[in-house]
Coordinates of C-alpha atoms in Angstrom, one line a residue:
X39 CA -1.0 -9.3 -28.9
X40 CA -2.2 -7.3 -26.1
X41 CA -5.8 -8.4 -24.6
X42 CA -7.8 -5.4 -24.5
X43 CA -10.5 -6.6 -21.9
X44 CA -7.6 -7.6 -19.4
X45 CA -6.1 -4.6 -19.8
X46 CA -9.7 -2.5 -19.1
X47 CA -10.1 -4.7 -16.1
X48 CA -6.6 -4.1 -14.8
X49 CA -6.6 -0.4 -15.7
X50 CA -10.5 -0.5 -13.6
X51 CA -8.6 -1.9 -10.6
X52 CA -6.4 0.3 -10.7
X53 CA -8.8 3.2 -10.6
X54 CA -10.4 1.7 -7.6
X55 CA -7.5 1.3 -6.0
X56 CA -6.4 5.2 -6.2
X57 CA -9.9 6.1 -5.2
X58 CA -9.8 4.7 -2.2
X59 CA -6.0 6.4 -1.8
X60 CA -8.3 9.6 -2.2
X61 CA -10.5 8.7 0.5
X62 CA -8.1 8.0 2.6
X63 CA -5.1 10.2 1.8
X64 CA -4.4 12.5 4.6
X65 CA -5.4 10.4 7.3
X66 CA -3.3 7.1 6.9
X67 CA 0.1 7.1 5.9
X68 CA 1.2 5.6 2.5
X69 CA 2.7 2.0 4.5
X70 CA 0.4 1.9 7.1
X71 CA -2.6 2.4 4.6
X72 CA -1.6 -0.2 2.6
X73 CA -1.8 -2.8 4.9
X74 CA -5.1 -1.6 5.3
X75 CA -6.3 -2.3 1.8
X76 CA -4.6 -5.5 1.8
X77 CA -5.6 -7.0 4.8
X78 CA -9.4 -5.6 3.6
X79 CA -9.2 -7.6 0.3
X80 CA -7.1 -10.7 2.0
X81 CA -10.6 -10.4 4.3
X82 CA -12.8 -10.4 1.2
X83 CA -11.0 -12.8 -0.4
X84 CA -10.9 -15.7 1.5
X85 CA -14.7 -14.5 2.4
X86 CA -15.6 -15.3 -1.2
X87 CA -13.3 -18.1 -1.2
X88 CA -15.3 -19.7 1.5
X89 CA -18.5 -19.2 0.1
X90 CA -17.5 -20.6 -3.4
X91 CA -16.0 -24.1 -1.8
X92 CA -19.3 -24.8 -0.1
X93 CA -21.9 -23.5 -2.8
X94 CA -20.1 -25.4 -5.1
X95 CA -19.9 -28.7 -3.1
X96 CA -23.6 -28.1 -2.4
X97 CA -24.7 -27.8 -6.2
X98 CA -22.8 -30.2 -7.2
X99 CA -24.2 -32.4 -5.2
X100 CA -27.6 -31.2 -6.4
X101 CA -28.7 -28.7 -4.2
X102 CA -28.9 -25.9 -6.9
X103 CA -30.3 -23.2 -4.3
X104 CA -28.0 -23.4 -1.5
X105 CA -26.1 -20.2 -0.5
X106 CA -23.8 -20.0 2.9
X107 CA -24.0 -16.4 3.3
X108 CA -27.1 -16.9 3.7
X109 CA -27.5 -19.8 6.7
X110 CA -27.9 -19.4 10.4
X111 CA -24.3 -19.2 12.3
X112 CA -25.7 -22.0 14.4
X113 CA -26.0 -24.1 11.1
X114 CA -23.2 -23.1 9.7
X115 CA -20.8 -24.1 12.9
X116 CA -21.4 -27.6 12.4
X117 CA -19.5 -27.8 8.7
X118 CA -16.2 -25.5 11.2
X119 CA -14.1 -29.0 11.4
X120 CA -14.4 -30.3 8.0
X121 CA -13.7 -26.9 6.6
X122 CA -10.7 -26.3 8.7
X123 CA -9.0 -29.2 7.4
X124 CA -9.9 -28.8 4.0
X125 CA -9.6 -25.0 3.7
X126 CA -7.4 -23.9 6.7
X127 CA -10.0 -21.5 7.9
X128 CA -13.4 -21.2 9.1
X129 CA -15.6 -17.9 9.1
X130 CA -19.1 -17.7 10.3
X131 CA -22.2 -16.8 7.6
X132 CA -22.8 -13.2 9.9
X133 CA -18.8 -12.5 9.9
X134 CA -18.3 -12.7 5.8
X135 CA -17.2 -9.8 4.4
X136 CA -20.7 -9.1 2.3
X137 CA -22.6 -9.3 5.3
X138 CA -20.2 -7.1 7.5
X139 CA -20.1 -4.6 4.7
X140 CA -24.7 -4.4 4.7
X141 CA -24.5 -3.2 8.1
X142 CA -21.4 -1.6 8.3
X143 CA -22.5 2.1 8.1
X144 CA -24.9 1.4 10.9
X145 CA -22.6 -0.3 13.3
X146 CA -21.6 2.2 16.5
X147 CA -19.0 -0.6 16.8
X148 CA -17.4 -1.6 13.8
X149 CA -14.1 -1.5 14.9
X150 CA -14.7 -4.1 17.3
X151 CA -16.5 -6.0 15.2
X152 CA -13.7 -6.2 12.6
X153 CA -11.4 -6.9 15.5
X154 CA -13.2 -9.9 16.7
X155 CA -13.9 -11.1 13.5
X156 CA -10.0 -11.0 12.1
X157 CA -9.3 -12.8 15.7
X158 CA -12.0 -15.5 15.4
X159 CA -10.4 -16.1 12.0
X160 CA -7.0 -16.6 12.8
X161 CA -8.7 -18.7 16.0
X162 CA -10.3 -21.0 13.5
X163 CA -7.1 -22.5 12.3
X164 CA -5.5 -22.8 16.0
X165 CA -4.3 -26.5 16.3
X166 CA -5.4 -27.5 12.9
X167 CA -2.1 -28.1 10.4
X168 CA -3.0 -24.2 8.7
X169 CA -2.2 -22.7 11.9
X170 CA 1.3 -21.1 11.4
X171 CA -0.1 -19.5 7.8
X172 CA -2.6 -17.9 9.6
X173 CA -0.9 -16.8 13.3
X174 CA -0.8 -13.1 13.5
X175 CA -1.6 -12.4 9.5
X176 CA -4.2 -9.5 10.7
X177 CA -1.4 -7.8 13.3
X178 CA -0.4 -5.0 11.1
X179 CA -4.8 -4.2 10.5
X180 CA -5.1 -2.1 13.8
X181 CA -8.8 -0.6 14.0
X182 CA -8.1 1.5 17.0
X183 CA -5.6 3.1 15.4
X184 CA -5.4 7.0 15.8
X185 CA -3.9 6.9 12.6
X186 CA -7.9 6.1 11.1
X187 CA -9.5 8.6 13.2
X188 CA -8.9 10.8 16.8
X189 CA -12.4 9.2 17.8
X190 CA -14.1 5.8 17.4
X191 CA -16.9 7.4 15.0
X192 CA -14.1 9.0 13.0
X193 CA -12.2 5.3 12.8
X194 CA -15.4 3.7 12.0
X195 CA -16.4 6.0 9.1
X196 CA -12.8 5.3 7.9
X197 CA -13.1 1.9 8.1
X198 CA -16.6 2.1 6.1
X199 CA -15.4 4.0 3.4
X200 CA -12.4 1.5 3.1
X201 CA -15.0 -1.9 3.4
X202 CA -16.9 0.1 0.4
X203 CA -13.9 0.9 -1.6
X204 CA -12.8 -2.9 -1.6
X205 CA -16.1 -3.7 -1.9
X206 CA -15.9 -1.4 -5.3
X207 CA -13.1 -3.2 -6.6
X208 CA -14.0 -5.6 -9.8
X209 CA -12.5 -9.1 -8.3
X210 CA -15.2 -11.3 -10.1
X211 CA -15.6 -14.6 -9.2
X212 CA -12.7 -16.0 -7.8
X213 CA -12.5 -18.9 -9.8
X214 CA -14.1 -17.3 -13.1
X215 CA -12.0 -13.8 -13.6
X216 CA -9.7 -13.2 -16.5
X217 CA -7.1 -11.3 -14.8
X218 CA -5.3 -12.8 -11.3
X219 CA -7.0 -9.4 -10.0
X220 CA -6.5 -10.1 -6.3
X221 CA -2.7 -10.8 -6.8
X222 CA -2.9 -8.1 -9.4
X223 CA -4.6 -5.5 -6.9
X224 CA -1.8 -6.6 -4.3
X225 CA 1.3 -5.8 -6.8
X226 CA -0.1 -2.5 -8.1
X227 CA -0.1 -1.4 -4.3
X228 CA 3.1 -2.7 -3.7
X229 CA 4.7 -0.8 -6.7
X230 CA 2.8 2.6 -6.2
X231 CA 3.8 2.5 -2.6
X232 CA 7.1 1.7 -3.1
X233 CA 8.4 4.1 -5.9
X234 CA 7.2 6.8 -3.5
X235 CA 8.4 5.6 -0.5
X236 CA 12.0 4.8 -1.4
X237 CA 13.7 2.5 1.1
X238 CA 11.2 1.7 3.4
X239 CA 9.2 0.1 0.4
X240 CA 11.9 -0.9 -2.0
X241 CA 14.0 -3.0 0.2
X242 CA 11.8 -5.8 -0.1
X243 CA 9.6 -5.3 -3.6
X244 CA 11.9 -6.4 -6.7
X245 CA 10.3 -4.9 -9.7
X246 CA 8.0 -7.6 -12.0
X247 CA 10.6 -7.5 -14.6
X248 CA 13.5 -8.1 -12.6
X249 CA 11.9 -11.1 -10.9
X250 CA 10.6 -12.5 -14.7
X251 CA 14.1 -12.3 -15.9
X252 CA 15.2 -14.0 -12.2
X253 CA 12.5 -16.8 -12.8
X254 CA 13.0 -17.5 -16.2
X255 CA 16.7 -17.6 -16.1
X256 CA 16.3 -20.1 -13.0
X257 CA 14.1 -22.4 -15.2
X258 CA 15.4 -22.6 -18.8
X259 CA 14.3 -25.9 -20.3
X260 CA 12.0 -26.6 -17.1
X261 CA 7.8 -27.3 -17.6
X262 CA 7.7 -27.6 -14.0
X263 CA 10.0 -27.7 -10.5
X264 CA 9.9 -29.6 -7.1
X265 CA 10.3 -26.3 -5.0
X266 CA 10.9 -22.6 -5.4
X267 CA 12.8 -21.0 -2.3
X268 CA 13.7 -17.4 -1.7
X269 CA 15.4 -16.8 1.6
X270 CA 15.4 -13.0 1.8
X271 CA 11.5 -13.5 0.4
X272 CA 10.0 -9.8 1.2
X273 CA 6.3 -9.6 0.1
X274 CA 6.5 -13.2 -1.8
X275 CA 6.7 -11.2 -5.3
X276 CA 9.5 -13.8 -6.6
X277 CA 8.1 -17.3 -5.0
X278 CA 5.2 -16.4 -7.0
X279 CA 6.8 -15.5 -10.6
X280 CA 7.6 -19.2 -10.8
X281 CA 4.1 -20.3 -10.8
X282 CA 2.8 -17.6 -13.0
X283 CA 5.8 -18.5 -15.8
X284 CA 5.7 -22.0 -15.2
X285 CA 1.9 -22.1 -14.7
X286 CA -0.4 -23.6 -12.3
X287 CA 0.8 -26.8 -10.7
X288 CA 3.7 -26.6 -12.5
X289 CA 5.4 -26.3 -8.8
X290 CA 4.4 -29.9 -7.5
X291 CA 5.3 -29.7 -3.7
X292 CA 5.4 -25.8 -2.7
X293 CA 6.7 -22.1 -2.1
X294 CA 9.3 -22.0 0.4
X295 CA 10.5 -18.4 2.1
X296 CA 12.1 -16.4 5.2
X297 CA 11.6 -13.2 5.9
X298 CA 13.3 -11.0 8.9
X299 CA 10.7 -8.0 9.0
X300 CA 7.2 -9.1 10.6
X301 CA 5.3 -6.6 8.6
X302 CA 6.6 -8.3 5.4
X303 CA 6.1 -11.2 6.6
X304 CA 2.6 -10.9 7.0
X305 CA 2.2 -9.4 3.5
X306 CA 4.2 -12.1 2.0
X307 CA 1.7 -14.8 3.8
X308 CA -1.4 -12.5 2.7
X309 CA -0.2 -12.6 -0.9
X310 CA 0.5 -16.4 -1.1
X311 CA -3.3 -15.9 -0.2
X312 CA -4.1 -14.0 -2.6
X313 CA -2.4 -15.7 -5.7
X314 CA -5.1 -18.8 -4.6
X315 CA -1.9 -21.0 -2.8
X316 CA -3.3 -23.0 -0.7
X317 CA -2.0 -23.2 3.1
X318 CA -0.5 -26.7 2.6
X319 CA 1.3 -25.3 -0.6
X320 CA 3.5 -22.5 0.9
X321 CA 5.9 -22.2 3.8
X322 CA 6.9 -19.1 5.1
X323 CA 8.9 -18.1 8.1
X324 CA 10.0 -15.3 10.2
X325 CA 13.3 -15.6 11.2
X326 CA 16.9 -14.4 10.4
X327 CA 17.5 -16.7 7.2
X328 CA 21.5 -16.5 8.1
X329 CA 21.7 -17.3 11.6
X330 CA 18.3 -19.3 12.2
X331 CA 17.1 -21.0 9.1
X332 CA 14.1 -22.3 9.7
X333 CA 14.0 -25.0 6.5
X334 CA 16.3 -27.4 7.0
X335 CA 14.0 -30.4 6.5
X336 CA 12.7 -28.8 3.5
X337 CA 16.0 -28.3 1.1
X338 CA 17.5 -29.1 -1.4
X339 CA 15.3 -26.8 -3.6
X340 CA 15.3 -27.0 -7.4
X341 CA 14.6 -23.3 -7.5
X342 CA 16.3 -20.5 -5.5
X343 CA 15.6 -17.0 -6.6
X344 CA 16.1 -13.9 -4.8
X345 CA 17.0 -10.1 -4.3
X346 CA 18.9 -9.9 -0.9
X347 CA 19.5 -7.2 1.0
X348 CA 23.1 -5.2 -0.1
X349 CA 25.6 -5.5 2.4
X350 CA 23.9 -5.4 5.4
X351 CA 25.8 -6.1 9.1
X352 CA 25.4 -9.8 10.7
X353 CA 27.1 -11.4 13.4
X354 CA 29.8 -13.3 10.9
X355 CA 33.1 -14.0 12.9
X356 CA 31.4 -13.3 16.0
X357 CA 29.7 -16.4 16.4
X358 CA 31.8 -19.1 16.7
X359 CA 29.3 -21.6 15.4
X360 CA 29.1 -19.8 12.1
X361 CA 32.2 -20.9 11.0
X362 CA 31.4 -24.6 11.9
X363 CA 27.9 -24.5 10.1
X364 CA 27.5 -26.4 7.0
X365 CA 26.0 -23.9 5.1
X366 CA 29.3 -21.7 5.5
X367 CA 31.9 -23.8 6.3
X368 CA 33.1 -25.5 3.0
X369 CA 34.8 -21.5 1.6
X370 CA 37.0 -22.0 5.2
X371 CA 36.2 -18.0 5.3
X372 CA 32.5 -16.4 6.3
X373 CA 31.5 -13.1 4.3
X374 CA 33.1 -10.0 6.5
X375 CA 30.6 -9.1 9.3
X376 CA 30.1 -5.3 7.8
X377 CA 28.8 -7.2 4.3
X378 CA 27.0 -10.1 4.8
X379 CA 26.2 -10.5 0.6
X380 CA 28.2 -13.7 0.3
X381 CA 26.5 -15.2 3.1
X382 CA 23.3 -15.1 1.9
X383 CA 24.9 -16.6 -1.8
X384 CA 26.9 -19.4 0.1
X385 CA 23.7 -20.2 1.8
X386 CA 22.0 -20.4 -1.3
X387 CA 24.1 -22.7 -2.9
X388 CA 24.3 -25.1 0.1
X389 CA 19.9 -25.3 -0.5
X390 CA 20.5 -25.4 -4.2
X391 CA 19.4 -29.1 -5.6
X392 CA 21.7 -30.8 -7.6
X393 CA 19.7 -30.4 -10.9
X394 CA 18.8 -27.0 -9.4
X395 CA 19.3 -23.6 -10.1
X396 CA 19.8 -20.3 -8.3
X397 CA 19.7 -16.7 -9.4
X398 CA 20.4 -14.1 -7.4
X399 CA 20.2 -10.1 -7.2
X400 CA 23.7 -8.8 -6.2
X401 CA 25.7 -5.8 -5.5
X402 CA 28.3 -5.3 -7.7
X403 CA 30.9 -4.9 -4.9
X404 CA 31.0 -8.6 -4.2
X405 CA 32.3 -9.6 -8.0
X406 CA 35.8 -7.5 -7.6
X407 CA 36.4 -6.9 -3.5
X408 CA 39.4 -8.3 -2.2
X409 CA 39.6 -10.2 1.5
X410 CA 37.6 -12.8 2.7
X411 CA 34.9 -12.3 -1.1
X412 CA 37.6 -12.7 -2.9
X413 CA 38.6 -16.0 -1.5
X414 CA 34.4 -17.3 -1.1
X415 CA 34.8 -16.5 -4.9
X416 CA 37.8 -18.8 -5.5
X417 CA 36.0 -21.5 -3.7
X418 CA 33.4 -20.8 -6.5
X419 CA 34.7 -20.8 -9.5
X420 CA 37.1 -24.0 -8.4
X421 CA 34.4 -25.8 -7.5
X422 CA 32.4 -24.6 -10.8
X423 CA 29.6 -23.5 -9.2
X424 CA 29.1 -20.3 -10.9
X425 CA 27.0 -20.9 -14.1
X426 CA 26.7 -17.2 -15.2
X427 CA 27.1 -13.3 -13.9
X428 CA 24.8 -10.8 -16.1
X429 CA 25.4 -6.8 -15.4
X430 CA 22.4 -5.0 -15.5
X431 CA 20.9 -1.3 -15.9
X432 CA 21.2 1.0 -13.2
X433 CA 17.8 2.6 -12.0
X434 CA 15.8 -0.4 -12.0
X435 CA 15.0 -1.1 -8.3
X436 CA 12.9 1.1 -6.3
X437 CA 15.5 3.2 -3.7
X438 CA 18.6 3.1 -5.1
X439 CA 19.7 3.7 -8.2
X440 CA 22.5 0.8 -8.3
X441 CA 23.4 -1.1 -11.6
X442 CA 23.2 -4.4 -9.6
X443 CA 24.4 -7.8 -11.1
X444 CA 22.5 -11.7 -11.7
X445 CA 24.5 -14.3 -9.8
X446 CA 23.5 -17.5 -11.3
X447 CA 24.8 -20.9 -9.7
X448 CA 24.3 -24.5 -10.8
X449 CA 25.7 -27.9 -8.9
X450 CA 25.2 -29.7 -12.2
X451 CA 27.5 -27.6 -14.6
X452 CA 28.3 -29.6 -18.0
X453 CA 31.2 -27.1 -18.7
X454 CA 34.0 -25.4 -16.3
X455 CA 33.1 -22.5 -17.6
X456 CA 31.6 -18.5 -16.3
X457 CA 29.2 -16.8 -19.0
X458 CA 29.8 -12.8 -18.6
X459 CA 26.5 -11.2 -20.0
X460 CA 26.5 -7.2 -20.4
X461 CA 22.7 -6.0 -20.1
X462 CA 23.4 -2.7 -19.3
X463 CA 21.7 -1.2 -22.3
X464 CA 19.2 -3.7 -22.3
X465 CA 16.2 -1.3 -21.3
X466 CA 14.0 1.6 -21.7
X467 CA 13.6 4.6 -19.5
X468 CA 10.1 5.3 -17.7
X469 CA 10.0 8.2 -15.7
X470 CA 13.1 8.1 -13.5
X471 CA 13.4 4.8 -13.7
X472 CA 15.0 1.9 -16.1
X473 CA 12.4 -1.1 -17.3
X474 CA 13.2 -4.1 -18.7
X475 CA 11.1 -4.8 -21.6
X476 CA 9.9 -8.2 -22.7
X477 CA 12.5 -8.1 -25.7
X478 CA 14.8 -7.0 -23.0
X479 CA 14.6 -10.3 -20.8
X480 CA 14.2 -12.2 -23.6
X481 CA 17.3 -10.8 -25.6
X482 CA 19.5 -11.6 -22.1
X483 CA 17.7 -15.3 -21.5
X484 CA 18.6 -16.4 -25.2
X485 CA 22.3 -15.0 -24.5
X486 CA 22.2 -17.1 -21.4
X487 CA 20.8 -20.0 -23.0
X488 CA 23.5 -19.8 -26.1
X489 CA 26.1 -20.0 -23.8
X490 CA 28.6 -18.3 -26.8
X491 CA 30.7 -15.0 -27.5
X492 CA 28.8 -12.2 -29.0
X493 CA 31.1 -9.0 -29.3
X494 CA 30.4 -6.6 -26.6
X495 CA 27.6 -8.1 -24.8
X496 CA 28.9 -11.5 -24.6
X497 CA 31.6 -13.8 -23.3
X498 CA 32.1 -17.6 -22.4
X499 CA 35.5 -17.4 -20.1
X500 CA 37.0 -20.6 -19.0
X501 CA 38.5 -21.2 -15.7
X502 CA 42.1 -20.4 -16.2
X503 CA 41.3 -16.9 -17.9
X504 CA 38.8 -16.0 -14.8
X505 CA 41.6 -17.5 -12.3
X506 CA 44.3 -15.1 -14.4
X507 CA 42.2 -12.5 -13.2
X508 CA 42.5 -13.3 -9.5
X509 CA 38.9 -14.4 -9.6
X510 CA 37.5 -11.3 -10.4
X511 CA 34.0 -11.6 -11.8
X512 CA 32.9 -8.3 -12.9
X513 CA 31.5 -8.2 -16.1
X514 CA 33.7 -5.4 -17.3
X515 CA 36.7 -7.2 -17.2
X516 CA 35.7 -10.1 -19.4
X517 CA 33.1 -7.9 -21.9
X518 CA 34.7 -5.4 -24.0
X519 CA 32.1 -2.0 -23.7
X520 CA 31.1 -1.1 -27.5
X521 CA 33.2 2.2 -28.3
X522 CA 30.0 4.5 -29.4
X523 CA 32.3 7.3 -30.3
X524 CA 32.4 8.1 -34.6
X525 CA 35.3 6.7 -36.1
X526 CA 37.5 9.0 -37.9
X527 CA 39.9 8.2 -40.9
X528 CA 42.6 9.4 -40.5
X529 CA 43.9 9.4 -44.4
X530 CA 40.4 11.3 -45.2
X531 CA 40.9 13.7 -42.9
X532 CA 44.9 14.4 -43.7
X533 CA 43.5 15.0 -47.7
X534 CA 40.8 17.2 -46.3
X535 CA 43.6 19.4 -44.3
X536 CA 45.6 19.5 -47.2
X537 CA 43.0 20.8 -49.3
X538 CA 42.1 23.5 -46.8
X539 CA 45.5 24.7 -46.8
X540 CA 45.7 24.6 -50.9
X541 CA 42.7 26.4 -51.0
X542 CA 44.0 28.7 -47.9
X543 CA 47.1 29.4 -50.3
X544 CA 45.3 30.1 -53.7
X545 CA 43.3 32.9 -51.3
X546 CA 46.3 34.0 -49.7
X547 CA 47.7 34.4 -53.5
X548 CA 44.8 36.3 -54.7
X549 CA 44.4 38.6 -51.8
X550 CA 48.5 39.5 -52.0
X551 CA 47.5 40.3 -56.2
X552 CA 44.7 42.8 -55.4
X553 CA 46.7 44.5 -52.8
X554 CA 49.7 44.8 -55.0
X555 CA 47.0 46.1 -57.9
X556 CA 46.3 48.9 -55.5
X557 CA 49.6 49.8 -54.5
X558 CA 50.5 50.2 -58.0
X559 CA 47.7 52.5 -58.5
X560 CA 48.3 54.6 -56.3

């Protein structure tokens, strides 16, 4: 049943969202403005945030009238300790985003002002244990930017119109509202930017669907997990699904993630954020997940899912260590240095809990290419780590148009046996683009959970038939493709030409009489 009020309230952010586009379209680049937006409402947010924690602790300790927003900065500086630890943050009353946004159209220097406000912000949680979730999250919010205006009165009346248009936004209260409208807000910018931008956005956004099918595949017959990780983790999209299928609390110590671009870095951090995960909840870093993972005291995790990059460069046979590092070692082979797609699996599965489970976006090169893949493979399937490989739709990622395939990889298997799933009709078209429905995902997550032949979408091979087929993994090989053409009977259609040529006889007959009646008139 579709709730109707949600749905006004998400279509209404929406709305506001695209208004302020219209404001600003012209002047800030699709990218570059949404960082904008999103570091504006990551700045309203935890503004809000702020404010609720303390009114609350205040009336409920009986002092009904109290409002921070309202208290001298002098006052308010002697609660800064307490609040860092608890929070992660501090913000003056005169710096909240409310009271910024009153005298906003009158301040000559509102660019500075924001400046020193996003610094003294990311100043508060210097030293305290918040400080690496907080380091350099307002970097990619530049207020001098030329981009917002050739002048300083042109970049502040920018700046205005964007504090009003966030402002505009219905958020509610954070704790009351019925949608997740700040984490909503954040993936409706993320989508609209990156079907029109192509690469540059859709390298790291994976589409909600794909990451609900990723997520619930990854936690079949779970109510809740130790740790989700993702180590190619973009803009956090797919830390977060777990959460929101599993529901709140239902991941007891945290959101693990590494991310190689800074930019997405800083999103991902903002939207942790701005799905209400508190500092001491997530883990983020900024690092090269392949050559400098950064969470080795963290692992194993219990949940790996993620949507790597396809067959990008890395240093591979190059670096001597590589070969020696636990991660990669145990194949006796690293993934060739022009595709580094098996790296990023093999260090998955080296993470990957034993009671654990990891599903993972891949290119379909890596299920059939010979060389060094083909033998990482064999160390797979010998060592009956792969659970299930599902083919999927082309078209459903932003920027490439790719039918890209599910690795799925368990420690724990009860069977020696691969699950081959065909999904490639399992969607609708929207626009240019494929969708997964909900009856798409879950049509392909009760296949998964069967674990049984169905003809032409699914089949339970067992080691020697996938070892006969020199470890080949594509689904093709193992799912016969459902012939759509008609069938034709052949005896039918033998009787039909031998009645065509009986009837082509009688005519032939008939024609040969009336010329003969004519000649013989003549």
């Amino acid at each position: 049943m579709v709730d109707t009020k949600k749905e006004q309230e998400r279509d209404e952010l929406h709305r506001a969202i695209w208004a302020i586009a219209d404001e600003l379209r012209g002047a800030v680049d699709g990218w570059d403005f949404k960082n904008y937006v999103l570091g504006t409402m990551f700045y309203r947010y935890i503004s809000e945030n702020l404010v609720n924690y303390i009114n609350q602790g205040e009336i409920d300790a009986g002092n009904t009238d109290f409002d921070y927003a309202a208290m001298s900065d002098a006052d308010a500086d002697e609660a800064r300790e307490g609040l860092v630890e608890e929070k992660g943050f501090f913000i003056l009353p005169s710096e909240l985003f409310w009271n910024v946004l009153k005298v906003a159209p009158d301040d000559e220097n509102l660019n500075m002002t924001l400046e020193t406000i996003f610094r003294h912000i990311e100043e508060s949680a210097k030293g305290s244990e918040s400080e690496g979730s907080f380091a350099g999250l307002f970097d990619d919010f530049d207020v001098n930017s030329n981009k917002l205006g050739s002048t300083v009165a042109k970049r502040n009346e920018k700046l205005v119109k964007l504090l009003n248009g966030v402002a505009a936004m219905n958020l509610g209260d954070v704790k009351h509202h019925d949608i997740d409208a700040f984490g909503d807000a954040y993936e409706y910018l993320m989508t609209m930017y990156a079907s029109n931008a192509g690469k540059s956005g859709g390298e790291f956004f994976t589409p909600a669907d794909v990451s609900e099918l990723l997520t619930r595949l990854g936690t079949v017959g779970k109510t809740e997990i130790n740790k989700v990780y993702d180590p190619a983790c973009g803009s956090g999209s797919l830390l977060l699904k777990a959460e929101k299928i599993l529901g709140k609390d239902a991941v007891r110590n945290g959101f693990f993630g590494q991310e190689i671009n800074i930019t997405t870095y800083n999103l991902c951090r903002i939207n942790m954020f701005l799905h209400d995960i508190g500092f001491d909840k997530f883990n983020i870093a900024c690092e090269d997940t392949l050559t400098a993972p950064q969470h080795w005291d963290d692992e194993p995790f219990e949940l790996i899912v993620s949507n790597p990059p396809y067959s990008i460069k890395w240093e591979g046979s190059d670096n001597p260590l590589l070969i020696n590092d636990p991660r990669f070692s145990p194949a006796g082979v690293l993934a060739p240095k022009s595709k580094a797609d098996m790296a990023f699996i093999m260090h998955s599965l080296s993470w990957l809990a034993s009671n654990g489970t990891a599903a993972i976006v891949c290119f379909p090169g890596i299920m059939y290419r010979g060389g060094a893949e083909q033998k990482i493979r064999k160390y797979l399937i010998d060592n009956n780590f792969i659970d299930c490989i599902i083919q999927l739709p082309s078209n459903l990622f932003f920027g490439t148009s790719i039918a890209t395939c599910i690795m799925v990889l368990k420690k724990g298997k009860t069977d020696n046996k691969v699950l081959f799933i065909d999904a490639t009709n399992e969607c609708i078209k929207v626009t240019n683009n494929n969708k997964l429905t909900a009856d798409n995902i879950d049509r392909i997550v009760a296949a998964f959970t069967a674990r049984a032949d169905e003809a032409h979408f699914t089949h339970l091979a067992g080691y020697d038939e996938v070892a006969g087929n020199d470890y080949n993994l594509s689904v093709s090989t193992y799912v016969e493709a459902e012939d759509t053409r008609e069938k034709i009977d052949i005896i039918k259609l033998n009787a039909e030409i031998e009645e065509i040529v009986a009837r082509e006889q009688v005519l032939r007959d008939e024609i040969a009489k009336i010329i003969a009646d004519i000649e013989a008139g003549e």
